[in-house]
Short mmCIF file of N, CA, C and O in Angstrom, two decimals:
data_model
loop_
_atom_site.label_atom_id
_atom_site.label_comp_id
_atom_site.label_asym_id
_atom_site.label_seq_id
_atom_site.Cartn_x
_atom_site.Cartn_y
_atom_site.Cartn_z
N UNK W 15 19.62 22.61 3.10
CA UNK W 15 20.03 21.41 2.53
C UNK W 15 19.66 20.37 3.55
O UNK W 15 20.14 20.44 4.05
N UNK W 16 19.13 19.41 2.91
CA UNK W 16 18.39 17.89 3.57
C UNK W 16 19.99 17.47 3.48
O UNK W 16 21.06 17.68 3.48
N UNK W 17 19.82 16.60 5.02
CA UNK W 17 20.86 15.77 5.91
C UNK W 17 21.20 14.66 4.28
O UNK W 17 22.04 14.31 4.54
N UNK W 18 20.25 14.47 4.04
CA UNK W 18 19.96 13.05 2.74
C UNK W 18 18.95 13.42 2.13
O UNK W 18 17.73 14.07 2.41
N UNK W 19 18.84 12.85 0.62
CA UNK W 19 17.46 12.50 0.09
C UNK W 19 17.69 11.24 -0.56
O UNK W 19 18.38 10.43 -0.91
N UNK W 20 15.81 11.09 0.04
CA UNK W 20 15.59 9.91 -0.56
C UNK W 20 14.79 9.53 -1.57
O UNK W 20 14.21 10.43 -1.79
N UNK W 21 15.40 8.57 -2.18
CA UNK W 21 14.68 8.54 -4.01
C UNK W 21 14.13 7.55 -3.86
O UNK W 21 14.57 6.09 -3.55
N UNK W 22 12.35 7.49 -3.89
CA UNK W 22 12.06 6.43 -4.26
C UNK W 22 11.63 6.04 -5.97
O UNK W 22 11.25 6.80 -6.29
N UNK W 23 12.19 4.77 -5.92
CA UNK W 23 12.17 4.40 -7.46
C UNK W 23 10.40 3.51 -7.80
O UNK W 23 10.35 2.38 -7.12
N UNK W 24 9.79 4.47 -8.27
CA UNK W 24 8.48 4.15 -8.03
C UNK W 24 8.00 2.89 -9.14
O UNK W 24 7.44 1.65 -8.64
N UNK W 25 8.49 2.35 -9.96
CA UNK W 25 8.06 1.29 -10.54
C UNK W 25 8.39 0.23 -9.67
O UNK W 25 7.75 -0.96 -9.60
N UNK W 26 9.62 -0.17 -9.22
CA UNK W 26 9.96 -0.86 -8.05
C UNK W 26 8.78 -0.76 -6.80
O UNK W 26 8.37 -2.14 -6.38
N UNK W 27 8.63 0.21 -6.36
CA UNK W 27 7.72 0.26 -5.05
C UNK W 27 6.59 -0.11 -5.36
O UNK W 27 6.04 -1.05 -4.62
N UNK W 28 6.16 0.12 -6.48
CA UNK W 28 4.80 -0.46 -6.95
C UNK W 28 4.55 -2.14 -7.08
O UNK W 28 3.69 -2.33 -6.51
N UNK W 29 5.62 -2.11 -7.90
CA UNK W 29 5.39 -3.90 -7.89
C UNK W 29 5.64 -4.97 -6.45
O UNK W 29 4.90 -5.39 -6.20
N UNK W 30 6.52 -4.47 -5.61
CA UNK W 30 6.37 -4.68 -4.57
C UNK W 30 5.37 -4.66 -3.67
O UNK W 30 5.00 -5.44 -3.15
N UNK W 31 4.71 -3.06 -4.12
CA UNK W 31 3.76 -3.04 -2.75
C UNK W 31 2.52 -3.95 -3.23
O UNK W 31 1.65 -4.60 -2.56
N UNK W 32 2.37 -4.16 -4.78
CA UNK W 32 1.02 -4.87 -5.27
C UNK W 32 1.24 -6.37 -4.92
O UNK W 32 0.47 -7.19 -4.70
N UNK W 33 2.70 -7.01 -5.06
CA UNK W 33 2.86 -8.18 -4.49
C UNK W 33 2.35 -8.81 -3.33
O UNK W 33 2.18 -9.68 -3.18
N UNK W 34 2.69 -7.64 -2.68
CA UNK W 34 2.34 -7.72 -0.85
C UNK W 34 0.57 -8.17 -0.63
O UNK W 34 -0.13 -9.00 -0.17
N UNK W 35 0.14 -7.30 -1.82
CA UNK W 35 -1.83 -7.83 -1.80
C UNK W 35 -2.05 -8.68 -3.07
O UNK W 35 -2.84 -8.70 -3.34
N UNK W 36 -0.75 -9.48 -3.29
CA UNK W 36 -1.21 -10.60 -4.31
C UNK W 36 -1.31 -10.20 -5.55
O UNK W 36 -2.24 -11.24 -6.41
N UNK W 37 -1.51 -9.03 -6.09
CA UNK W 37 -1.37 -8.48 -7.50
C UNK W 37 -3.05 -8.61 -7.71
O UNK W 37 -3.26 -8.27 -8.76
N UNK W 38 -3.98 -8.47 -6.82
CA UNK W 38 -4.91 -7.94 -6.65
C UNK W 38 -5.71 -6.85 -7.61
O UNK W 38 -4.68 -6.29 -7.26
N UNK W 39 -6.29 -7.08 -8.49
CA UNK W 39 -6.49 -5.87 -9.83
C UNK W 39 -7.33 -4.41 -8.20
O UNK W 39 -6.92 -3.64 -8.86
N UNK W 40 -7.91 -4.78 -7.16
CA UNK W 40 -8.37 -3.51 -6.63
C UNK W 40 -7.24 -2.86 -6.02
O UNK W 40 -6.67 -1.77 -5.48
N UNK W 41 -6.19 -3.68 -5.53
CA UNK W 41 -4.69 -3.23 -4.94
C UNK W 41 -4.33 -2.11 -5.93
O UNK W 41 -3.90 -1.01 -4.98
N UNK W 42 -4.46 -2.62 -7.16
CA UNK W 42 -3.45 -1.62 -8.37
C UNK W 42 -4.35 -0.36 -8.34
O UNK W 42 -3.96 0.57 -8.38
N UNK W 43 -5.34 -0.42 -8.03
CA UNK W 43 -6.91 0.85 -8.05
C UNK W 43 -6.21 1.29 -7.00
O UNK W 43 -6.25 2.47 -7.47
N UNK W 44 -6.17 1.07 -5.97
CA UNK W 44 -6.00 1.75 -4.63
C UNK W 44 -4.87 2.53 -4.87
O UNK W 44 -4.42 3.52 -4.23
N UNK W 45 -3.78 1.77 -5.36
CA UNK W 45 -2.25 2.39 -4.97
C UNK W 45 -2.11 3.29 -6.32
O UNK W 45 -1.33 4.16 -5.77
N UNK W 46 -2.67 3.02 -7.49
CA UNK W 46 -2.38 3.97 -8.46
C UNK W 46 -3.22 5.54 -7.92
O UNK W 46 -2.84 6.54 -8.37
N UNK W 47 -4.05 5.09 -6.91
CA UNK W 47 -5.38 6.17 -6.92
C UNK W 47 -4.55 6.97 -5.48
O UNK W 47 -5.00 8.27 -5.45
N UNK W 48 -4.13 6.23 -4.59
CA UNK W 48 -3.32 6.95 -3.88
C UNK W 48 -1.81 7.13 -3.53
O UNK W 48 -1.61 7.92 -2.47
N UNK W 49 -1.14 6.82 -4.40
CA UNK W 49 0.38 7.02 -4.58
C UNK W 49 1.13 8.72 -4.30
O UNK W 49 1.81 8.51 -3.39
N UNK W 50 0.05 9.31 -5.04
CA UNK W 50 0.60 10.68 -5.12
C UNK W 50 0.45 11.44 -3.30
O UNK W 50 1.06 12.00 -3.09
N UNK W 51 -0.85 10.97 -2.79
CA UNK W 51 -1.09 11.78 -1.87
C UNK W 51 -0.18 10.99 -0.82
O UNK W 51 0.76 11.38 0.35
N UNK W 52 -0.08 9.73 -1.13
CA UNK W 52 1.34 9.06 -0.10
C UNK W 52 2.99 9.73 0.08
O UNK W 52 3.59 9.99 0.90
N UNK W 53 3.00 9.87 -1.47
CA UNK W 53 4.30 10.48 -1.44
C UNK W 53 4.39 11.88 -0.49
O UNK W 53 5.53 12.30 -0.41
N UNK W 54 3.29 12.57 -0.91
CA UNK W 54 2.93 13.91 -0.37
C UNK W 54 3.35 13.73 1.27
O UNK W 54 3.82 14.69 1.79
N UNK W 55 2.26 12.90 1.72
CA UNK W 55 2.76 12.81 3.47
C UNK W 55 4.26 12.30 3.67
O UNK W 55 4.90 13.01 4.43
N UNK W 56 4.60 11.57 2.68
CA UNK W 56 6.31 11.30 3.13
C UNK W 56 7.23 12.62 3.09
O UNK W 56 7.84 12.68 3.65
N UNK W 57 6.62 13.38 2.00
CA UNK W 57 7.63 14.69 1.75
C UNK W 57 7.74 15.25 2.64
O UNK W 57 8.47 15.90 3.53
N UNK W 58 6.04 15.63 3.68
CA UNK W 58 6.16 16.50 4.79
C UNK W 58 6.47 15.91 5.90
O UNK W 58 7.35 16.79 6.49
N UNK W 59 6.75 14.65 6.09
CA UNK W 59 7.45 13.77 7.11
C UNK W 59 9.17 13.87 7.30
O UNK W 59 9.48 14.49 8.23
N UNK W 60 9.38 14.09 6.11
CA UNK W 60 11.00 13.82 5.91
C UNK W 60 11.37 15.35 6.24
O UNK W 60 12.12 15.63 6.66
N UNK W 61 10.55 16.30 5.62
CA UNK W 61 10.99 17.77 5.63
C UNK W 61 11.17 18.11 6.87
O UNK W 61 12.16 18.51 6.95
N UNK W 62 10.19 18.06 7.63
CA UNK W 62 10.07 18.34 9.10
C UNK W 62 11.50 17.41 9.87
O UNK W 62 11.97 17.87 11.29
N UNK W 63 11.96 16.05 9.29
CA UNK W 63 12.68 15.35 9.83
C UNK W 63 14.57 16.35 9.23
O UNK W 63 15.40 15.14 9.75
N UNK W 64 14.46 16.79 8.45
CA UNK W 64 15.54 16.99 7.68
C UNK W 64 15.69 16.58 6.78
O UNK W 64 17.13 16.74 6.10
N UNK W 65 15.14 15.63 6.04
CA UNK W 65 15.28 14.68 4.59
C UNK W 65 14.66 15.57 3.66
O UNK W 65 13.64 16.34 3.56
N UNK W 66 14.92 14.91 2.51
CA UNK W 66 14.09 14.88 1.25
C UNK W 66 13.65 13.97 0.42
O UNK W 66 14.43 12.94 0.62
N UNK W 67 12.52 14.06 0.36
CA UNK W 67 12.37 12.32 -0.50
C UNK W 67 11.89 13.26 -2.19
O UNK W 67 11.37 14.11 -2.22
N UNK W 68 12.67 12.05 -3.04
CA UNK W 68 12.38 11.97 -4.42
C UNK W 68 11.88 10.85 -5.06
O UNK W 68 12.15 10.23 -4.78
N UNK W 69 11.31 10.95 -6.59
CA UNK W 69 11.27 9.55 -6.89
C UNK W 69 11.77 10.01 -8.46
O UNK W 69 12.16 10.90 -8.80
N UNK W 70 11.90 8.90 -8.79
CA UNK W 70 12.30 8.72 -10.13
C UNK W 70 11.56 7.35 -10.86
O UNK W 70 11.05 6.54 -9.93
N UNK W 71 12.02 6.91 -12.15
CA UNK W 71 11.27 6.11 -12.83
C UNK W 71 12.39 4.41 -13.07
O UNK W 71 11.84 3.65 -13.64
N UNK W 72 13.41 4.36 -12.23
CA UNK W 72 14.49 3.64 -12.22
C UNK W 72 13.38 2.16 -11.98
O UNK W 72 12.76 1.92 -11.16
N UNK W 73 14.00 1.13 -13.02
CA UNK W 73 12.91 0.36 -12.95
C UNK W 73 13.89 -1.47 -12.25
O UNK W 73 13.74 -2.22 -13.42
N UNK W 74 14.92 -1.13 -11.54
CA UNK W 74 15.16 -2.38 -10.59
C UNK W 74 16.38 -1.99 -9.71
O UNK W 74 16.24 -0.60 -9.67
N UNK W 75 16.31 -3.26 -9.30
CA UNK W 75 16.84 -2.74 -7.45
C UNK W 75 16.16 -2.81 -6.60
O UNK W 75 15.11 -2.87 -6.61
N UNK W 76 16.72 -2.01 -5.76
CA UNK W 76 15.93 -1.65 -4.40
C UNK W 76 14.86 -0.44 -4.68
O UNK W 76 14.58 -0.02 -5.50
N UNK W 77 14.20 -0.70 -3.74
CA UNK W 77 12.71 0.23 -3.73
C UNK W 77 13.15 1.61 -3.53
O UNK W 77 12.77 2.50 -3.97
N UNK W 78 14.46 2.27 -2.51
CA UNK W 78 14.72 3.33 -2.33
C UNK W 78 16.00 3.57 -2.55
O UNK W 78 17.03 2.78 -2.02
N UNK W 79 16.56 4.46 -2.69
CA UNK W 79 18.50 4.72 -2.46
C UNK W 79 18.32 6.07 -1.20
O UNK W 79 17.29 6.87 -1.66
N UNK W 80 19.45 6.29 -1.11
CA UNK W 80 20.20 7.35 -0.19
C UNK W 80 21.02 7.90 -0.66
O UNK W 80 21.95 7.35 -0.60
N UNK W 81 21.04 9.33 -1.29
CA UNK W 81 22.00 10.22 -1.34
C UNK W 81 22.41 11.05 -0.14
O UNK W 81 21.60 11.78 0.33
N UNK W 82 23.67 11.04 0.68
CA UNK W 82 23.64 11.87 1.61
C UNK W 82 25.46 12.36 1.61
O UNK W 82 26.44 11.90 0.76
N UNK W 83 25.67 12.96 2.66
CA UNK W 83 26.99 13.40 2.90
C UNK W 83 28.20 12.51 3.29
O UNK W 83 29.10 12.31 3.29
N UNK W 84 27.06 12.04 4.25
CA UNK W 84 28.54 11.02 5.18
C UNK W 84 27.68 9.72 5.51
O UNK W 84 26.34 9.74 5.69
N UNK W 85 28.33 8.88 6.33
CA UNK W 85 27.22 7.27 6.82
C UNK W 85 26.41 7.30 7.65
O UNK W 85 25.46 7.01 7.56
N UNK W 86 26.94 8.89 8.85
CA UNK W 86 25.92 8.92 9.34
C UNK W 86 24.96 9.58 9.27
O UNK W 86 23.80 9.34 9.70
N UNK W 87 24.74 10.37 8.10
CA UNK W 87 23.13 11.10 7.87
C UNK W 87 22.31 9.98 6.86
O UNK W 87 21.13 9.90 6.90
N UNK W 88 23.50 8.87 6.20
CA UNK W 88 22.63 7.99 5.37
C UNK W 88 22.03 7.07 6.36
O UNK W 88 20.59 6.59 6.29
N UNK W 89 22.42 7.01 7.54
CA UNK W 89 22.05 5.68 8.51
C UNK W 89 20.61 6.43 9.33
O UNK W 89 19.33 5.72 9.51
N UNK W 90 20.75 7.50 9.28
CA UNK W 90 19.96 8.62 10.00
C UNK W 90 18.62 8.35 9.38
O UNK W 90 17.69 8.16 9.72
N UNK W 91 19.05 8.59 7.79
CA UNK W 91 17.82 8.58 6.44
C UNK W 91 17.25 6.96 6.57
O UNK W 91 15.88 7.22 6.65
N UNK W 92 17.70 5.89 6.91
CA UNK W 92 17.36 5.15 6.71
C UNK W 92 16.59 4.67 7.98
O UNK W 92 15.29 4.00 7.98
N UNK W 93 17.16 4.96 9.03
CA UNK W 93 16.42 4.62 10.31
C UNK W 93 15.29 5.51 10.40
O UNK W 93 14.28 4.91 10.86
N UNK W 94 15.04 6.57 9.87
CA UNK W 94 14.20 7.46 10.07
C UNK W 94 12.93 6.89 9.23
O UNK W 94 11.37 6.62 9.17
N UNK W 95 13.03 6.61 7.94
CA UNK W 95 12.45 5.54 6.85
C UNK W 95 11.40 4.74 7.28
O UNK W 95 10.16 4.30 6.60
N UNK W 96 12.40 3.73 8.38
CA UNK W 96 12.17 2.70 8.61
C UNK W 96 11.15 2.72 10.09
O UNK W 96 10.08 2.21 10.48
N UNK W 97 10.87 4.17 10.34
CA UNK W 97 9.80 4.14 11.18
C UNK W 97 8.66 4.83 10.43
O UNK W 97 7.83 5.09 11.32
N UNK W 98 8.36 5.18 9.37
CA UNK W 98 7.54 5.54 8.37
C UNK W 98 6.17 4.29 8.23
O UNK W 98 6.85 3.19 8.14
N UNK W 99 5.35 4.70 8.07
CA UNK W 99 4.39 3.54 7.62
C UNK W 99 4.57 3.42 6.34
O UNK W 99 4.80 4.24 5.51
N UNK W 100 4.12 2.05 5.67
CA UNK W 100 4.09 1.32 4.19
C UNK W 100 3.21 2.24 4.07
O UNK W 100 2.34 2.59 4.66
N UNK W 101 2.93 2.05 2.74
CA UNK W 101 1.68 2.25 1.92
C UNK W 101 0.36 2.03 2.11
O UNK W 101 -0.18 2.54 2.60
N UNK W 102 0.63 0.63 2.51
CA UNK W 102 -0.55 -0.54 2.85
C UNK W 102 -0.88 0.01 4.24
O UNK W 102 -2.19 0.23 4.94
N UNK W 103 -0.15 0.27 5.20
CA UNK W 103 -0.08 1.02 6.63
C UNK W 103 -0.88 2.22 6.64
O UNK W 103 -1.51 2.72 7.39
N UNK W 104 -0.29 2.83 5.48
CA UNK W 104 -0.87 4.14 5.61
C UNK W 104 -1.88 4.75 4.50
O UNK W 104 -3.40 5.68 5.12
N UNK W 105 -2.54 3.97 3.68
CA UNK W 105 -4.01 4.39 3.04
C UNK W 105 -5.01 4.58 3.82
O UNK W 105 -4.98 4.10 4.63
N UNK W 106 -5.85 5.81 3.80
CA UNK W 106 -6.99 6.02 4.38
C UNK W 106 -8.03 5.11 4.28
O UNK W 106 -7.85 4.32 3.16
N UNK W 107 -8.66 4.03 5.19
CA UNK W 107 -9.31 3.61 5.03
C UNK W 107 -10.96 3.99 3.81
O UNK W 107 -10.98 5.04 3.91
N UNK W 108 -11.17 3.01 3.16
CA UNK W 108 -12.29 3.53 2.32
C UNK W 108 -13.92 3.29 3.33
O UNK W 108 -14.04 2.67 4.22
#
């Protein structure tokens, strides 16, 4: 059982990621084409750290939420996530 489950809320994540790139059409194409690979990357890294990554279609609130057994696990998951590259820093160069 993972120490914590990090759920990425995809509509909010997409909207936030595209805002960073000023909603350029090519950014939407890049995001839509690479988000699956990015999530696979995060899932692999999370598993090695003892966490789990899930996604949902919740379209309000934060980019992600953390389901944990205690405060220490939540802090560890949050700290771990902050060490991971965001989508635009991860995306492979074209």
